[in-house]
Short mmCIF file of N, CA and C in Angstrom, two decimals:
data_model
loop_
_atom_site.label_atom_id
_atom_site.label_comp_id
_atom_site.label_asym_id
_atom_site.label_seq_id
_atom_site.Cartn_x
_atom_site.Cartn_y
_atom_site.Cartn_z
N HIS A 156 1.40 -17.24 -16.00
CA HIS A 156 0.87 -15.96 -15.58
C HIS A 156 1.17 -14.87 -16.60
N GLN A 157 0.79 -15.08 -17.82
CA GLN A 157 1.05 -14.08 -18.84
C GLN A 157 -0.28 -13.53 -19.35
N VAL A 158 -0.63 -12.37 -18.88
CA VAL A 158 -1.84 -11.68 -19.31
C VAL A 158 -1.40 -10.37 -19.93
N SER A 159 -1.80 -10.14 -21.14
CA SER A 159 -1.35 -8.91 -21.81
C SER A 159 -2.36 -7.79 -21.64
N GLY A 160 -1.90 -6.58 -21.92
CA GLY A 160 -2.75 -5.40 -21.81
C GLY A 160 -3.96 -5.44 -22.70
N TRP A 161 -3.83 -5.97 -23.92
CA TRP A 161 -4.97 -6.02 -24.83
C TRP A 161 -6.06 -6.91 -24.28
N ALA A 162 -5.70 -7.99 -23.56
CA ALA A 162 -6.71 -8.87 -22.96
C ALA A 162 -7.45 -8.14 -21.84
N LEU A 163 -6.75 -7.32 -21.12
CA LEU A 163 -7.37 -6.59 -20.01
C LEU A 163 -8.32 -5.51 -20.50
N ALA A 164 -8.11 -5.03 -21.71
CA ALA A 164 -8.95 -3.95 -22.24
C ALA A 164 -10.40 -4.39 -22.46
N THR A 165 -10.63 -5.69 -22.50
CA THR A 165 -11.98 -6.20 -22.78
C THR A 165 -12.71 -6.67 -21.53
N VAL A 166 -12.22 -6.33 -20.35
CA VAL A 166 -12.86 -6.79 -19.11
C VAL A 166 -14.23 -6.14 -18.94
N THR A 167 -15.05 -6.80 -18.18
CA THR A 167 -16.41 -6.32 -17.95
C THR A 167 -16.42 -5.14 -16.98
N PRO A 168 -17.24 -4.14 -17.23
CA PRO A 168 -17.32 -2.98 -16.33
C PRO A 168 -17.87 -3.34 -14.94
N ARG A 169 -18.47 -4.52 -14.81
CA ARG A 169 -19.03 -4.95 -13.52
C ARG A 169 -17.96 -5.48 -12.57
N LEU A 170 -16.76 -5.65 -13.05
CA LEU A 170 -15.67 -6.22 -12.26
C LEU A 170 -15.41 -5.37 -11.01
N ARG A 171 -15.35 -6.03 -9.84
CA ARG A 171 -15.09 -5.34 -8.57
C ARG A 171 -13.76 -5.75 -7.95
N GLU A 172 -13.32 -6.98 -8.23
CA GLU A 172 -12.06 -7.50 -7.68
C GLU A 172 -11.27 -8.16 -8.80
N LEU A 173 -9.96 -7.92 -8.80
CA LEU A 173 -9.10 -8.49 -9.83
C LEU A 173 -7.75 -8.81 -9.22
N THR A 174 -7.29 -10.05 -9.40
CA THR A 174 -5.97 -10.46 -8.96
C THR A 174 -5.14 -10.85 -10.17
N LEU A 175 -4.06 -10.14 -10.37
CA LEU A 175 -3.14 -10.39 -11.48
C LEU A 175 -1.72 -10.63 -10.97
N SER A 176 -1.57 -10.90 -9.70
CA SER A 176 -0.25 -11.05 -9.10
C SER A 176 0.61 -12.04 -9.89
N GLY A 177 1.84 -11.62 -10.17
CA GLY A 177 2.78 -12.47 -10.88
C GLY A 177 2.58 -12.51 -12.39
N ALA A 178 1.60 -11.81 -12.90
CA ALA A 178 1.36 -11.80 -14.34
C ALA A 178 2.43 -10.94 -15.01
N THR A 179 3.36 -11.57 -15.66
CA THR A 179 4.56 -10.89 -16.13
C THR A 179 4.34 -9.93 -17.29
N LEU A 180 3.25 -10.07 -18.02
CA LEU A 180 3.03 -9.19 -19.16
C LEU A 180 2.10 -8.02 -18.86
N VAL A 181 1.59 -7.93 -17.65
CA VAL A 181 0.70 -6.83 -17.29
C VAL A 181 1.53 -5.55 -17.15
N THR A 182 1.07 -4.49 -17.80
CA THR A 182 1.79 -3.22 -17.81
C THR A 182 0.90 -2.11 -17.25
N ASP A 183 1.48 -0.93 -17.14
CA ASP A 183 0.71 0.25 -16.74
C ASP A 183 -0.45 0.48 -17.70
N ALA A 184 -0.23 0.25 -18.98
CA ALA A 184 -1.28 0.45 -19.99
C ALA A 184 -2.44 -0.52 -19.76
N GLY A 185 -2.12 -1.76 -19.43
CA GLY A 185 -3.16 -2.74 -19.17
C GLY A 185 -3.98 -2.39 -17.95
N VAL A 186 -3.31 -1.96 -16.90
CA VAL A 186 -4.02 -1.54 -15.69
C VAL A 186 -4.86 -0.30 -15.99
N GLY A 187 -4.33 0.58 -16.83
CA GLY A 187 -5.09 1.77 -17.23
C GLY A 187 -6.37 1.40 -17.95
N ALA A 188 -6.30 0.40 -18.82
CA ALA A 188 -7.49 -0.06 -19.55
C ALA A 188 -8.53 -0.61 -18.57
N VAL A 189 -8.08 -1.37 -17.58
CA VAL A 189 -8.99 -1.91 -16.57
C VAL A 189 -9.60 -0.77 -15.77
N ALA A 190 -8.79 0.17 -15.35
CA ALA A 190 -9.28 1.29 -14.53
C ALA A 190 -10.33 2.11 -15.27
N ARG A 191 -10.09 2.36 -16.53
CA ARG A 191 -11.05 3.15 -17.32
C ARG A 191 -12.34 2.37 -17.58
N ALA A 192 -12.24 1.05 -17.73
CA ALA A 192 -13.43 0.23 -18.01
C ALA A 192 -14.19 -0.14 -16.75
N CYS A 193 -13.49 -0.26 -15.64
CA CYS A 193 -14.08 -0.77 -14.39
C CYS A 193 -13.97 0.27 -13.28
N THR A 194 -14.70 1.34 -13.41
CA THR A 194 -14.58 2.44 -12.45
C THR A 194 -15.10 2.07 -11.06
N GLY A 195 -15.84 0.97 -10.95
CA GLY A 195 -16.32 0.51 -9.65
C GLY A 195 -15.40 -0.49 -8.99
N LEU A 196 -14.19 -0.66 -9.55
CA LEU A 196 -13.22 -1.60 -9.01
C LEU A 196 -12.94 -1.29 -7.54
N ARG A 197 -12.98 -2.32 -6.70
CA ARG A 197 -12.74 -2.13 -5.27
C ARG A 197 -11.38 -2.70 -4.83
N GLN A 198 -10.98 -3.80 -5.46
CA GLN A 198 -9.73 -4.44 -5.06
C GLN A 198 -8.95 -4.87 -6.30
N ILE A 199 -7.64 -4.62 -6.27
CA ILE A 199 -6.78 -5.10 -7.34
C ILE A 199 -5.43 -5.51 -6.76
N ALA A 200 -5.00 -6.72 -7.12
CA ALA A 200 -3.71 -7.24 -6.66
C ALA A 200 -2.78 -7.36 -7.86
N LEU A 201 -1.67 -6.65 -7.79
CA LEU A 201 -0.68 -6.62 -8.86
C LEU A 201 0.70 -7.04 -8.35
N ARG A 202 0.74 -7.74 -7.26
CA ARG A 202 2.00 -8.16 -6.62
C ARG A 202 2.92 -8.82 -7.64
N GLN A 203 4.15 -8.36 -7.66
CA GLN A 203 5.21 -8.89 -8.51
C GLN A 203 4.93 -8.77 -10.00
N CYS A 204 4.13 -7.81 -10.39
CA CYS A 204 3.97 -7.47 -11.81
C CYS A 204 5.07 -6.46 -12.11
N ARG A 205 6.16 -6.90 -12.64
CA ARG A 205 7.39 -6.11 -12.75
C ARG A 205 7.29 -4.87 -13.64
N SER A 206 6.25 -4.79 -14.46
CA SER A 206 6.13 -3.63 -15.36
C SER A 206 5.16 -2.58 -14.83
N ILE A 207 4.74 -2.73 -13.59
CA ILE A 207 3.81 -1.77 -12.99
C ILE A 207 4.61 -0.68 -12.28
N SER A 208 4.18 0.57 -12.46
CA SER A 208 4.89 1.71 -11.86
C SER A 208 3.90 2.74 -11.34
N ASP A 209 4.41 3.92 -11.03
CA ASP A 209 3.59 5.03 -10.56
C ASP A 209 2.45 5.36 -11.53
N ALA A 210 2.68 5.14 -12.81
CA ALA A 210 1.65 5.46 -13.81
C ALA A 210 0.38 4.65 -13.56
N ALA A 211 0.50 3.40 -13.18
CA ALA A 211 -0.67 2.58 -12.88
C ALA A 211 -1.42 3.13 -11.66
N LEU A 212 -0.68 3.54 -10.63
CA LEU A 212 -1.31 4.10 -9.44
C LEU A 212 -2.05 5.39 -9.78
N ALA A 213 -1.46 6.21 -10.62
CA ALA A 213 -2.10 7.47 -11.01
C ALA A 213 -3.39 7.20 -11.77
N THR A 214 -3.38 6.22 -12.65
CA THR A 214 -4.58 5.89 -13.42
C THR A 214 -5.67 5.32 -12.52
N LEU A 215 -5.29 4.44 -11.60
CA LEU A 215 -6.27 3.91 -10.65
C LEU A 215 -6.87 5.05 -9.84
N ALA A 216 -6.05 5.98 -9.40
CA ALA A 216 -6.53 7.12 -8.62
C ALA A 216 -7.51 7.98 -9.41
N ALA A 217 -7.25 8.14 -10.69
CA ALA A 217 -8.08 9.00 -11.54
C ALA A 217 -9.43 8.35 -11.89
N HIS A 218 -9.48 7.02 -11.90
CA HIS A 218 -10.69 6.35 -12.40
C HIS A 218 -11.40 5.45 -11.40
N CYS A 219 -10.76 5.08 -10.30
CA CYS A 219 -11.33 4.10 -9.37
C CYS A 219 -11.40 4.66 -7.95
N ALA A 220 -12.24 5.66 -7.76
CA ALA A 220 -12.35 6.33 -6.46
C ALA A 220 -12.84 5.40 -5.36
N SER A 221 -13.49 4.29 -5.71
CA SER A 221 -14.03 3.36 -4.70
C SER A 221 -13.03 2.28 -4.30
N LEU A 222 -11.81 2.37 -4.79
CA LEU A 222 -10.81 1.36 -4.49
C LEU A 222 -10.57 1.26 -2.98
N THR A 223 -10.67 0.04 -2.44
CA THR A 223 -10.44 -0.17 -1.01
C THR A 223 -9.18 -0.97 -0.73
N ALA A 224 -8.69 -1.73 -1.71
CA ALA A 224 -7.51 -2.57 -1.47
C ALA A 224 -6.64 -2.59 -2.72
N LEU A 225 -5.34 -2.37 -2.52
CA LEU A 225 -4.38 -2.41 -3.61
C LEU A 225 -3.11 -3.10 -3.14
N ASP A 226 -2.65 -4.06 -3.94
CA ASP A 226 -1.40 -4.75 -3.66
C ASP A 226 -0.45 -4.50 -4.81
N VAL A 227 0.57 -3.69 -4.57
CA VAL A 227 1.63 -3.44 -5.54
C VAL A 227 2.99 -3.82 -4.96
N ALA A 228 2.97 -4.81 -4.07
CA ALA A 228 4.21 -5.27 -3.46
C ALA A 228 5.14 -5.84 -4.53
N ARG A 229 6.38 -5.42 -4.46
CA ARG A 229 7.44 -5.94 -5.32
C ARG A 229 7.13 -5.81 -6.81
N CYS A 230 6.48 -4.72 -7.16
CA CYS A 230 6.22 -4.41 -8.57
C CYS A 230 7.43 -3.67 -9.13
N GLY A 231 7.26 -3.04 -10.27
CA GLY A 231 8.34 -2.29 -10.89
C GLY A 231 8.82 -1.17 -10.00
N VAL A 232 8.58 0.06 -10.39
CA VAL A 232 9.04 1.21 -9.61
C VAL A 232 7.83 1.99 -9.08
N VAL A 233 7.62 1.89 -7.78
CA VAL A 233 6.57 2.65 -7.12
C VAL A 233 7.26 3.61 -6.16
N THR A 234 6.90 4.90 -6.27
CA THR A 234 7.55 5.94 -5.48
C THR A 234 6.51 6.81 -4.77
N ASP A 235 6.99 7.82 -4.09
CA ASP A 235 6.10 8.78 -3.42
C ASP A 235 5.13 9.42 -4.40
N ARG A 236 5.57 9.67 -5.61
CA ARG A 236 4.71 10.31 -6.61
C ARG A 236 3.44 9.48 -6.86
N GLY A 237 3.59 8.19 -7.06
CA GLY A 237 2.44 7.33 -7.31
C GLY A 237 1.56 7.16 -6.08
N VAL A 238 2.19 6.97 -4.93
CA VAL A 238 1.42 6.80 -3.69
C VAL A 238 0.65 8.08 -3.37
N SER A 239 1.25 9.23 -3.60
CA SER A 239 0.56 10.50 -3.34
C SER A 239 -0.66 10.67 -4.22
N LYS A 240 -0.54 10.30 -5.49
CA LYS A 240 -1.70 10.38 -6.39
C LYS A 240 -2.78 9.41 -5.96
N LEU A 241 -2.37 8.22 -5.58
CA LEU A 241 -3.32 7.21 -5.11
C LEU A 241 -4.07 7.72 -3.89
N ALA A 242 -3.35 8.26 -2.93
CA ALA A 242 -3.97 8.77 -1.70
C ALA A 242 -4.94 9.91 -1.98
N ALA A 243 -4.60 10.76 -2.94
CA ALA A 243 -5.47 11.89 -3.28
C ALA A 243 -6.74 11.45 -4.00
N GLY A 244 -6.67 10.35 -4.73
CA GLY A 244 -7.82 9.92 -5.52
C GLY A 244 -8.65 8.79 -4.95
N CYS A 245 -8.11 8.08 -3.96
CA CYS A 245 -8.78 6.88 -3.43
C CYS A 245 -8.97 6.99 -1.92
N SER A 246 -9.88 7.84 -1.50
CA SER A 246 -10.07 8.10 -0.06
C SER A 246 -10.67 6.92 0.69
N GLN A 247 -11.20 5.92 -0.02
CA GLN A 247 -11.78 4.74 0.62
C GLN A 247 -10.75 3.64 0.88
N LEU A 248 -9.52 3.87 0.49
CA LEU A 248 -8.48 2.85 0.60
C LEU A 248 -8.32 2.38 2.05
N ALA A 249 -8.45 1.06 2.24
CA ALA A 249 -8.32 0.48 3.57
C ALA A 249 -7.11 -0.44 3.68
N SER A 250 -6.66 -0.99 2.56
CA SER A 250 -5.55 -1.94 2.57
C SER A 250 -4.58 -1.60 1.45
N LEU A 251 -3.30 -1.46 1.81
CA LEU A 251 -2.28 -1.11 0.82
C LEU A 251 -1.01 -1.90 1.10
N GLN A 252 -0.58 -2.64 0.09
CA GLN A 252 0.64 -3.45 0.17
C GLN A 252 1.72 -2.76 -0.65
N LEU A 253 2.73 -2.20 0.02
CA LEU A 253 3.82 -1.49 -0.65
C LEU A 253 5.17 -2.19 -0.46
N GLU A 254 5.16 -3.39 -0.02
CA GLU A 254 6.37 -4.15 0.29
C GLU A 254 7.41 -4.05 -0.82
N GLY A 255 8.64 -3.76 -0.39
CA GLY A 255 9.77 -3.82 -1.30
C GLY A 255 10.07 -2.56 -2.09
N HIS A 256 9.46 -1.45 -1.75
CA HIS A 256 9.68 -0.22 -2.52
C HIS A 256 10.52 0.78 -1.71
N ALA A 257 11.82 0.75 -1.94
CA ALA A 257 12.74 1.62 -1.20
C ALA A 257 12.53 3.10 -1.53
N ASP A 258 11.87 3.41 -2.65
CA ASP A 258 11.62 4.80 -3.02
C ASP A 258 10.37 5.37 -2.35
N VAL A 259 9.72 4.58 -1.53
CA VAL A 259 8.59 5.06 -0.74
C VAL A 259 9.17 5.63 0.56
N THR A 260 8.82 6.88 0.87
CA THR A 260 9.38 7.56 2.04
C THR A 260 8.24 8.10 2.92
N ASP A 261 8.62 8.92 3.88
CA ASP A 261 7.62 9.55 4.74
C ASP A 261 6.63 10.41 3.96
N ALA A 262 7.04 10.92 2.81
CA ALA A 262 6.11 11.71 1.98
C ALA A 262 4.88 10.88 1.62
N SER A 263 5.08 9.60 1.34
CA SER A 263 3.94 8.71 1.05
C SER A 263 3.05 8.56 2.27
N LEU A 264 3.67 8.40 3.43
CA LEU A 264 2.88 8.22 4.66
C LEU A 264 2.09 9.47 4.99
N HIS A 265 2.67 10.63 4.75
CA HIS A 265 1.95 11.89 4.98
C HIS A 265 0.77 12.01 4.00
N ALA A 266 0.98 11.60 2.76
CA ALA A 266 -0.10 11.64 1.76
C ALA A 266 -1.21 10.67 2.15
N LEU A 267 -0.86 9.48 2.60
CA LEU A 267 -1.87 8.51 3.04
C LEU A 267 -2.61 9.04 4.27
N ALA A 268 -1.89 9.67 5.18
CA ALA A 268 -2.52 10.24 6.38
C ALA A 268 -3.53 11.31 5.99
N ALA A 269 -3.20 12.11 4.98
CA ALA A 269 -4.08 13.19 4.56
C ALA A 269 -5.27 12.70 3.74
N GLY A 270 -5.08 11.65 2.97
CA GLY A 270 -6.11 11.25 2.03
C GLY A 270 -6.86 9.97 2.30
N CYS A 271 -6.34 9.13 3.19
CA CYS A 271 -6.93 7.80 3.39
C CYS A 271 -7.19 7.50 4.87
N PRO A 272 -8.15 8.19 5.47
CA PRO A 272 -8.40 8.01 6.90
C PRO A 272 -8.94 6.62 7.28
N LYS A 273 -9.42 5.86 6.30
CA LYS A 273 -9.96 4.52 6.57
C LYS A 273 -8.90 3.42 6.51
N LEU A 274 -7.66 3.79 6.27
CA LEU A 274 -6.60 2.81 6.13
C LEU A 274 -6.52 1.93 7.37
N SER A 275 -6.58 0.61 7.17
CA SER A 275 -6.51 -0.32 8.29
C SER A 275 -5.33 -1.28 8.18
N LEU A 276 -4.85 -1.55 6.97
CA LEU A 276 -3.72 -2.44 6.78
C LEU A 276 -2.71 -1.77 5.86
N LEU A 277 -1.45 -1.73 6.31
CA LEU A 277 -0.39 -1.15 5.51
C LEU A 277 0.86 -2.01 5.64
N ASN A 278 1.36 -2.47 4.50
CA ASN A 278 2.57 -3.27 4.46
C ASN A 278 3.70 -2.43 3.89
N LEU A 279 4.68 -2.12 4.72
CA LEU A 279 5.85 -1.33 4.33
C LEU A 279 7.14 -2.14 4.42
N TRP A 280 7.03 -3.45 4.43
CA TRP A 280 8.19 -4.32 4.58
C TRP A 280 9.25 -3.94 3.55
N VAL A 281 10.45 -3.66 4.00
CA VAL A 281 11.60 -3.29 3.20
C VAL A 281 11.44 -1.91 2.53
N CYS A 282 10.55 -1.08 3.01
CA CYS A 282 10.48 0.32 2.56
C CYS A 282 11.46 1.07 3.45
N SER A 283 12.72 0.94 3.15
CA SER A 283 13.81 1.33 4.05
C SER A 283 13.96 2.82 4.27
N ASN A 284 13.24 3.65 3.54
CA ASN A 284 13.34 5.10 3.73
C ASN A 284 12.18 5.70 4.49
N VAL A 285 11.37 4.85 5.08
CA VAL A 285 10.27 5.30 5.95
C VAL A 285 10.86 5.45 7.36
N THR A 286 10.41 6.48 8.10
CA THR A 286 10.96 6.74 9.42
C THR A 286 9.88 6.81 10.50
N ASP A 287 10.32 6.97 11.73
CA ASP A 287 9.41 7.15 12.87
C ASP A 287 8.43 8.29 12.63
N ALA A 288 8.92 9.39 12.08
CA ALA A 288 8.06 10.57 11.88
C ALA A 288 6.91 10.27 10.93
N GLY A 289 7.17 9.56 9.86
CA GLY A 289 6.11 9.22 8.92
C GLY A 289 5.08 8.29 9.53
N VAL A 290 5.54 7.27 10.25
CA VAL A 290 4.62 6.33 10.89
C VAL A 290 3.81 7.05 11.96
N ALA A 291 4.43 7.96 12.70
CA ALA A 291 3.70 8.71 13.73
C ALA A 291 2.60 9.57 13.11
N ALA A 292 2.89 10.22 11.99
CA ALA A 292 1.88 11.02 11.30
C ALA A 292 0.74 10.14 10.82
N LEU A 293 1.06 8.99 10.30
CA LEU A 293 0.04 8.05 9.83
C LEU A 293 -0.82 7.58 11.00
N ALA A 294 -0.19 7.25 12.11
CA ALA A 294 -0.92 6.77 13.29
C ALA A 294 -1.93 7.82 13.78
N GLN A 295 -1.52 9.06 13.79
CA GLN A 295 -2.42 10.13 14.25
C GLN A 295 -3.63 10.31 13.35
N ALA A 296 -3.45 10.10 12.05
CA ALA A 296 -4.53 10.35 11.09
C ALA A 296 -5.37 9.12 10.76
N CYS A 297 -4.85 7.94 11.07
CA CYS A 297 -5.52 6.69 10.70
C CYS A 297 -5.76 5.83 11.93
N PRO A 298 -6.70 6.21 12.79
CA PRO A 298 -6.92 5.48 14.03
C PRO A 298 -7.48 4.07 13.83
N ASN A 299 -7.96 3.76 12.62
CA ASN A 299 -8.50 2.43 12.35
C ASN A 299 -7.44 1.42 11.94
N LEU A 300 -6.18 1.81 11.99
CA LEU A 300 -5.10 0.92 11.59
C LEU A 300 -5.12 -0.33 12.48
N THR A 301 -5.21 -1.49 11.85
CA THR A 301 -5.21 -2.76 12.59
C THR A 301 -3.94 -3.56 12.35
N SER A 302 -3.27 -3.33 11.22
CA SER A 302 -2.07 -4.10 10.88
C SER A 302 -1.06 -3.22 10.18
N LEU A 303 0.18 -3.24 10.69
CA LEU A 303 1.27 -2.48 10.08
C LEU A 303 2.51 -3.36 10.05
N ASP A 304 3.12 -3.46 8.88
CA ASP A 304 4.33 -4.24 8.71
C ASP A 304 5.47 -3.28 8.38
N VAL A 305 6.44 -3.16 9.28
CA VAL A 305 7.61 -2.32 9.07
C VAL A 305 8.90 -3.15 9.20
N ARG A 306 8.80 -4.42 8.88
CA ARG A 306 10.01 -5.27 8.92
C ARG A 306 11.06 -4.71 7.97
N LEU A 307 12.30 -4.72 8.44
CA LEU A 307 13.45 -4.23 7.69
C LEU A 307 13.37 -2.74 7.37
N CYS A 308 12.62 -2.01 8.17
CA CYS A 308 12.58 -0.54 8.08
C CYS A 308 13.40 -0.02 9.25
N SER A 309 14.69 0.09 9.06
CA SER A 309 15.61 0.37 10.17
C SER A 309 15.44 1.75 10.79
N LYS A 310 14.71 2.65 10.13
CA LYS A 310 14.49 4.00 10.65
C LYS A 310 13.18 4.11 11.41
N VAL A 311 12.51 2.98 11.62
CA VAL A 311 11.24 2.95 12.36
C VAL A 311 11.49 2.18 13.65
N GLY A 312 11.20 2.84 14.80
CA GLY A 312 11.48 2.20 16.07
C GLY A 312 10.50 2.60 17.15
N ALA A 313 11.04 2.90 18.32
CA ALA A 313 10.23 3.14 19.52
C ALA A 313 9.28 4.32 19.38
N VAL A 314 9.69 5.38 18.71
CA VAL A 314 8.82 6.55 18.55
C VAL A 314 7.57 6.15 17.77
N ALA A 315 7.74 5.40 16.71
CA ALA A 315 6.59 4.95 15.91
C ALA A 315 5.70 4.02 16.71
N VAL A 316 6.29 3.09 17.43
CA VAL A 316 5.50 2.14 18.23
C VAL A 316 4.70 2.89 19.29
N SER A 317 5.29 3.87 19.92
CA SER A 317 4.58 4.67 20.92
C SER A 317 3.41 5.44 20.29
N ALA A 318 3.63 5.99 19.10
CA ALA A 318 2.55 6.71 18.40
C ALA A 318 1.42 5.76 18.03
N LEU A 319 1.75 4.58 17.58
CA LEU A 319 0.73 3.58 17.25
C LEU A 319 -0.06 3.21 18.49
N ALA A 320 0.64 3.03 19.60
CA ALA A 320 -0.04 2.69 20.86
C ALA A 320 -0.99 3.80 21.30
N ALA A 321 -0.59 5.03 21.09
CA ALA A 321 -1.39 6.18 21.54
C ALA A 321 -2.59 6.46 20.64
N HIS A 322 -2.47 6.17 19.34
CA HIS A 322 -3.50 6.63 18.40
C HIS A 322 -4.27 5.53 17.68
N CYS A 323 -3.83 4.29 17.77
CA CYS A 323 -4.46 3.20 17.01
C CYS A 323 -4.95 2.11 17.95
N PRO A 324 -6.08 2.33 18.61
CA PRO A 324 -6.57 1.37 19.61
C PRO A 324 -6.98 0.02 19.02
N SER A 325 -7.21 -0.04 17.72
CA SER A 325 -7.63 -1.30 17.09
C SER A 325 -6.46 -2.11 16.54
N LEU A 326 -5.23 -1.64 16.73
CA LEU A 326 -4.05 -2.33 16.20
C LEU A 326 -3.97 -3.74 16.78
N THR A 327 -3.97 -4.74 15.90
CA THR A 327 -3.89 -6.13 16.34
C THR A 327 -2.64 -6.83 15.81
N ALA A 328 -1.97 -6.23 14.83
CA ALA A 328 -0.77 -6.85 14.26
C ALA A 328 0.26 -5.78 13.95
N LEU A 329 1.44 -5.95 14.51
CA LEU A 329 2.56 -5.04 14.25
C LEU A 329 3.80 -5.89 14.04
N TYR A 330 4.38 -5.77 12.86
CA TYR A 330 5.55 -6.56 12.49
C TYR A 330 6.77 -5.66 12.45
N THR A 331 7.72 -5.88 13.37
CA THR A 331 8.88 -5.00 13.49
C THR A 331 10.21 -5.74 13.37
N GLU A 332 10.21 -6.96 12.90
CA GLU A 332 11.43 -7.73 12.77
C GLU A 332 12.50 -6.96 11.99
N ARG A 333 13.65 -6.79 12.62
CA ARG A 333 14.78 -6.09 12.03
C ARG A 333 14.45 -4.66 11.62
N ALA A 334 13.50 -4.05 12.33
CA ALA A 334 13.24 -2.61 12.16
C ALA A 334 14.20 -1.87 13.09
N GLY A 335 13.92 -0.61 13.35
CA GLY A 335 14.76 0.16 14.25
C GLY A 335 14.58 -0.29 15.69
N PRO A 336 15.34 0.31 16.61
CA PRO A 336 15.28 -0.10 18.01
C PRO A 336 13.93 0.20 18.66
N VAL A 337 13.39 -0.79 19.32
CA VAL A 337 12.15 -0.66 20.07
C VAL A 337 12.47 -1.04 21.51
N ASP A 338 12.16 -0.15 22.47
CA ASP A 338 12.48 -0.41 23.86
C ASP A 338 11.28 -0.97 24.63
N ASP A 339 11.55 -1.40 25.86
CA ASP A 339 10.50 -1.97 26.70
C ASP A 339 9.34 -1.01 26.91
N GLU A 340 9.66 0.26 27.10
CA GLU A 340 8.62 1.27 27.36
C GLU A 340 7.62 1.36 26.21
N ALA A 341 8.12 1.34 24.99
CA ALA A 341 7.23 1.40 23.81
C ALA A 341 6.37 0.15 23.71
N VAL A 342 6.97 -1.00 24.01
CA VAL A 342 6.22 -2.26 23.94
C VAL A 342 5.13 -2.29 24.99
N VAL A 343 5.44 -1.83 26.17
CA VAL A 343 4.43 -1.80 27.26
C VAL A 343 3.24 -0.93 26.88
N ARG A 344 3.49 0.15 26.17
CA ARG A 344 2.40 1.05 25.75
C ARG A 344 1.40 0.34 24.83
N LEU A 345 1.88 -0.62 24.07
CA LEU A 345 0.99 -1.35 23.17
C LEU A 345 -0.06 -2.10 23.97
#
């Protein structure tokens, strides 16, 4: 899985979907080259590309407004700064994998709530600084949410589950293993 940035610079502008998960040589510069060349890109998977950071998200936001799915789970350093830029530039985003990014907080969820009303799948597994308040804000703004993963998010519990139950009628998958406390009342609301 070694794809370098120079190889990515020659991709076809017709490209709509790209999976580079696990490609150890892919960098922010390589993703930037793809984003600039393929402005109609709809889906990109960069899971476990260790050199990917907020800079890649900012470039995707600036050049790929039609992006509907992004997987940056367990990449380099992704923070609120990158997620906020992504949310501001990619209003069509429906699926976002942020698994493993402890620097993602409620600020990211507020940005997604403000900028990505079509969001239907969000993976926050091990985003340990996300709280009930952020998930509640997201639930209110993203009623099309069908899947949310908050495993190992110890600050997400019954308040978030209740908000999801109240605002996300299409929710079909909720992963709360080792999240914060969830009581019977919140579960019944689902």
